[in-house]
């Protein structure tokens, strides 16, 4: 009998359709059946002996929440008969978005099994799930953004280490890290089978993007780093398995049904009795030629535009032309952000995610296909296509000033600004200190500043431009300032991390100092040694730093925006709650 191994995950939703992802224990037909009569069905596809389905659900009513169940070969498998949670629901977008709540964060270790000791404190996602379950009719996020490190391939739990040790010798590379696709499936199984997280992901739509730990710490730090990794006998299998599992478990759900229907890779995988070879070929191409594949994507939610940017796989690593985004990716980002500002088309709903000839982000890039096909036009009257622009990038754009200056200095050293000896030292420092954020790519940092200023200035400018990030294991708000005329939009870097991870004392002290006036002065001296040009913008911290397991929530209503940061706290009675740390207006 077919059973549910993992899921369901509610991924894409719009006004009339949704997608629900499942992993099953055998080939079968997966069906989603809604209380209001909407439904969807699809056969599973197979990757490396595992069976998956992304079920498109159609016929939904705009602006309504409807309970749903999952059936495999006609037998109900979700919700479980003994579930302690409310029914899972699909909530569709209304015809006009009056208000939207977007919760976001990054960096999540799997929570320990029930009864196990949690050495890093309460899980913010678990705690959010418990709050929603306790009051199903209360306020909840309309969207959950997971901004990287959804799994940790290089930092595994004791239980997973024991499981891997039963399969292979941990004394052989890569040791107690993930080595192949099967071991990746274990990470997702461990993380998403957590009862609270499983129910939360079944009832709140989600968008995801990878960061380094989804593959390996400091993934694509530099050309020298990549050469060293490719010289090992285990790296290729690790990378291909990481990209394959990301495509299956995360990227597919980022895409709309129309985008999926136009994607030849998805078609090839579904049409084959075993899609492993097709997916592996795709991953190998992504490794050999990263510019041939796009993982970034865009979603429009009424007057809110979300552009999720791949700041890992799209890098150009050659020191003499080092950039965070390759030229095609940078051009795509510009087009998505400015689409609709000058009479271009946009759709009131969800647009294609960078679909080129192969249909979408995470597929082959083509020559065009980045324009929306239908919907309202700007018409040239100065009205923007959106009131709020959200740029999701796993790595923060604006960092503590000392960190920024050290990364810019390091980039100058590595390119040879002070000679070969400093270049060799710079590479060692870069790897040892994780100096590979936007500020380590100075031209890309400035280009993003210029693009944000352009998008946020002039007739029809949005009310806010928010850069949403994680990675750095603390939360803060930073606001940039441009020399000369400031953008009309309110611009902010909103960083929230971790969801559930360690925050050692060294990080707390280091980042507190990094934001201080003495650290800023020290950073300027370091930058002068590197002969670094001043960045295109200045900035100041306007909130934080805050440390703990936490989530930020943006509430967008009309042209107003409000930000709330909540931390998971354990109460004396053993219960966990989300405590509000800050609640402030952005616009």
Coordinates of C-alpha atoms in Angstrom, one line a residue, residues 69-317:
X69 CA -6.7 15.9 2.3
X70 CA -4.1 13.9 0.4
X71 CA -4.9 10.5 -1.1
X72 CA -2.5 7.9 -2.6
X73 CA -4.1 5.4 -5.0
X74 CA -7.5 6.5 -3.6
X75 CA -6.6 5.9 0.1
X76 CA -6.4 8.9 2.4
X77 CA -3.0 9.4 4.0
X78 CA -3.3 13.0 5.2
X79 CA -4.3 14.2 7.7
X80 CA -3.3 11.2 9.8
X81 CA -6.2 9.7 11.8
X82 CA -4.5 10.5 15.1
X83 CA -3.4 14.1 14.2
X84 CA -3.4 16.6 17.1
X85 CA -3.3 19.5 14.6
X86 CA -6.1 21.4 12.9
X87 CA -6.9 20.4 9.3
X88 CA -4.4 21.6 6.7
X89 CA -5.8 24.4 4.5
X90 CA -5.1 26.0 1.2
X91 CA -5.7 29.8 1.3
X92 CA -5.9 31.4 -2.1
X93 CA -5.0 35.0 -3.0
X94 CA -7.9 37.4 -3.1
X95 CA -8.7 39.4 -6.2
X96 CA -7.3 42.5 -4.4
X97 CA -4.6 42.1 -1.8
X98 CA -5.6 44.3 1.1
X99 CA -2.9 43.0 3.4
X100 CA 0.0 40.5 3.2
X101 CA 2.1 39.0 5.9
X102 CA 5.4 37.5 5.0
X103 CA 7.5 35.7 7.6
X104 CA 11.1 35.0 6.9
X105 CA 14.4 33.6 8.3
X106 CA 17.2 31.2 7.6
X107 CA 19.6 28.7 9.1
X108 CA 17.7 25.8 10.7
X109 CA 19.1 22.7 12.3
X110 CA 16.5 20.0 12.6
X111 CA 14.9 20.0 16.0
X112 CA 15.6 16.9 18.2
X113 CA 12.9 14.2 18.5
X114 CA 10.2 14.7 21.1
X115 CA 11.7 14.4 24.5
X116 CA 15.2 15.1 23.3
X117 CA 17.3 17.9 24.7
X118 CA 17.6 20.9 22.4
X119 CA 21.0 22.4 22.9
X120 CA 20.3 25.5 20.9
X121 CA 17.0 26.5 22.4
X122 CA 13.4 26.4 21.0
X123 CA 12.9 26.2 17.3
X124 CA 11.2 29.4 15.9
X125 CA 9.3 27.4 13.2
X126 CA 8.1 24.9 15.8
X127 CA 6.9 27.7 18.0
X128 CA 5.2 29.5 15.1
X129 CA 3.4 26.3 14.2
X130 CA 2.2 25.8 17.7
X131 CA 0.8 29.3 17.9
X132 CA -1.1 28.9 14.6
X133 CA -2.4 25.5 15.6
X134 CA -3.7 26.9 18.9
X135 CA -5.6 29.6 17.1
X136 CA -6.4 28.4 13.5
X137 CA -8.6 31.4 12.8
X138 CA -6.0 33.9 14.1
X139 CA -3.4 35.9 12.1
X140 CA -0.9 33.8 10.3
X141 CA 1.7 34.4 7.6
X142 CA 0.4 34.4 4.0
X143 CA 3.9 33.3 2.9
X144 CA 6.9 31.8 4.6
X145 CA 10.3 32.6 3.0
X146 CA 13.2 30.3 3.9
X147 CA 16.3 32.1 2.9
X148 CA 18.9 29.4 2.9
X149 CA 20.5 26.6 5.0
X150 CA 17.2 24.6 5.1
X151 CA 19.5 21.6 5.6
X152 CA 23.1 21.3 6.7
X153 CA 25.0 18.8 4.6
X154 CA 28.2 19.5 6.5
X155 CA 26.9 19.6 10.1
X156 CA 24.7 16.6 10.8
X157 CA 22.9 15.4 13.9
X158 CA 24.1 12.5 16.0
X159 CA 21.2 10.4 14.7
X160 CA 22.1 11.0 11.1
X161 CA 25.8 10.4 11.8
X162 CA 24.9 7.0 13.3
X163 CA 22.7 6.2 10.3
X164 CA 25.4 7.1 7.8
X165 CA 28.0 5.1 9.8
X166 CA 25.8 2.0 9.2
X167 CA 26.2 2.6 5.4
X168 CA 29.8 3.6 4.9
X169 CA 33.2 4.2 6.7
X170 CA 33.2 7.6 8.3
X171 CA 37.0 7.6 8.2
X172 CA 36.8 8.0 4.4
X173 CA 36.1 11.4 2.9
X174 CA 33.8 13.2 3.3
X175 CA 33.6 11.7 6.7
X176 CA 30.6 12.6 8.8
X177 CA 29.1 14.8 6.1
X178 CA 26.6 14.0 3.5
X179 CA 28.1 12.2 0.5
X180 CA 25.3 11.4 -1.9
X181 CA 21.6 11.8 -2.9
X182 CA 20.4 9.1 -0.5
X183 CA 22.1 10.8 2.5
X184 CA 20.5 14.1 1.4
X185 CA 17.1 12.6 1.5
X186 CA 17.8 11.7 5.1
X187 CA 18.5 15.4 5.9
X188 CA 15.1 16.4 4.5
X189 CA 13.4 13.5 6.2
X190 CA 14.9 14.5 9.6
X191 CA 14.1 18.2 9.2
X192 CA 10.6 18.1 7.6
X193 CA 9.2 15.2 9.5
X194 CA 9.3 17.2 12.7
X195 CA 5.5 17.2 13.5
X196 CA 5.2 20.9 14.1
X197 CA 7.2 21.9 11.0
X198 CA 5.4 19.2 8.9
X199 CA 2.0 20.7 9.7
X200 CA 3.2 24.3 9.3
X201 CA 4.5 23.6 5.8
X202 CA 1.3 21.8 4.9
X203 CA -0.8 24.9 5.6
X204 CA 1.4 28.0 5.0
X205 CA 2.8 28.5 1.4
X206 CA 6.5 28.7 1.2
X207 CA 9.3 30.0 -1.1
X208 CA 12.9 28.8 -0.7
X209 CA 16.4 29.5 -1.9
X210 CA 19.6 27.7 -1.0
X211 CA 22.7 29.0 0.8
X212 CA 26.1 27.4 1.4
X213 CA 25.3 24.7 4.0
X214 CA 22.6 23.2 1.7
X215 CA 25.7 22.0 -0.2
X216 CA 28.8 22.8 1.9
X217 CA 30.1 25.7 4.1
X218 CA 31.5 28.6 2.1
X219 CA 30.3 27.1 -1.2
X220 CA 31.9 28.9 -4.1
X221 CA 34.0 31.2 -2.0
X222 CA 36.7 31.6 -4.7
X223 CA 38.2 30.1 -7.8
X224 CA 41.0 28.6 -5.7
X225 CA 38.5 27.1 -3.3
X226 CA 36.6 25.5 -6.1
X227 CA 39.8 24.1 -7.7
X228 CA 40.7 22.5 -4.4
X229 CA 37.3 20.9 -4.0
X230 CA 37.3 19.6 -7.6
X231 CA 40.6 17.9 -6.9
X232 CA 39.0 15.7 -4.3
X233 CA 37.4 12.4 -5.2
X234 CA 34.2 13.1 -3.3
X235 CA 33.2 16.6 -4.3
X236 CA 31.5 15.9 -7.6
X237 CA 29.1 13.4 -6.2
X238 CA 28.4 15.7 -3.2
X239 CA 27.6 18.7 -5.5
X240 CA 25.5 16.9 -8.0
X241 CA 23.5 15.3 -5.2
X242 CA 23.1 18.6 -3.5
X243 CA 21.8 20.3 -6.7
X244 CA 19.5 17.3 -7.5
X245 CA 18.0 17.2 -4.1
X246 CA 17.5 20.9 -4.0
X247 CA 15.7 20.8 -7.3
X248 CA 13.4 18.0 -6.0
X249 CA 12.8 19.1 -2.5
X250 CA 12.9 22.9 -2.7
X251 CA 13.1 24.4 -6.2
X252 CA 10.1 22.7 -7.9
X253 CA 7.7 24.1 -5.4
X254 CA 8.9 27.6 -6.1
X255 CA 7.4 27.4 -9.6
X256 CA 3.8 28.0 -10.8
X257 CA 1.8 25.3 -12.6
X258 CA 2.3 27.2 -15.9
X259 CA 6.0 27.3 -15.4
X260 CA 6.2 23.7 -14.6
X261 CA 4.1 22.8 -17.7
X262 CA 6.7 24.7 -19.8
X263 CA 9.8 23.2 -18.2
X264 CA 11.4 20.4 -20.4
X265 CA 13.4 19.0 -17.4
X266 CA 10.3 18.6 -15.4
X267 CA 8.6 16.9 -18.4
X268 CA 11.5 14.6 -18.9
X269 CA 11.6 13.5 -15.3
X270 CA 7.9 12.9 -15.2
X271 CA 7.7 11.0 -18.5
X272 CA 10.6 8.7 -17.7
X273 CA 10.2 5.6 -15.5
X274 CA 13.3 6.8 -13.7
X275 CA 14.2 10.5 -14.0
X276 CA 17.5 10.2 -12.2
X277 CA 19.7 10.3 -15.4
X278 CA 17.9 13.4 -16.7
X279 CA 18.2 15.2 -13.5
X280 CA 21.8 14.2 -13.0
X281 CA 22.7 15.4 -16.5
X282 CA 21.1 18.8 -15.6
X283 CA 23.0 19.0 -12.4
X284 CA 26.3 18.2 -14.2
X285 CA 25.6 21.0 -16.7
X286 CA 24.9 23.4 -13.8
X287 CA 28.3 22.4 -12.3
X288 CA 30.2 22.7 -15.6
X289 CA 28.5 25.9 -16.8
X290 CA 26.7 27.7 -13.9
X291 CA 25.6 30.5 -16.3
X292 CA 23.5 28.0 -18.2
X293 CA 21.1 27.5 -15.3
X294 CA 19.0 29.9 -13.3
X295 CA 17.9 29.2 -9.8
X296 CA 16.6 32.8 -9.1
X297 CA 12.8 33.4 -9.6
X298 CA 10.2 36.0 -9.2
X299 CA 6.7 36.1 -7.7
X300 CA 4.2 38.9 -7.8
X301 CA 1.5 39.0 -5.1
X302 CA -0.8 41.8 -6.2
X303 CA 1.1 45.0 -5.5
X304 CA 4.0 43.1 -3.8
X305 CA 6.9 41.9 -5.9
X306 CA 9.3 39.3 -4.6
X307 CA 12.6 38.6 -6.5
X308 CA 14.6 35.7 -5.0
X309 CA 18.2 35.9 -6.0
X310 CA 20.7 33.1 -6.2
X311 CA 23.8 34.4 -4.5
X312 CA 25.7 31.1 -4.5
X313 CA 25.7 29.2 -7.8
X314 CA 25.6 32.3 -10.1
X315 CA 28.9 33.7 -9.1
X316 CA 31.8 34.5 -11.4
X317 CA 34.9 33.4 -9.4

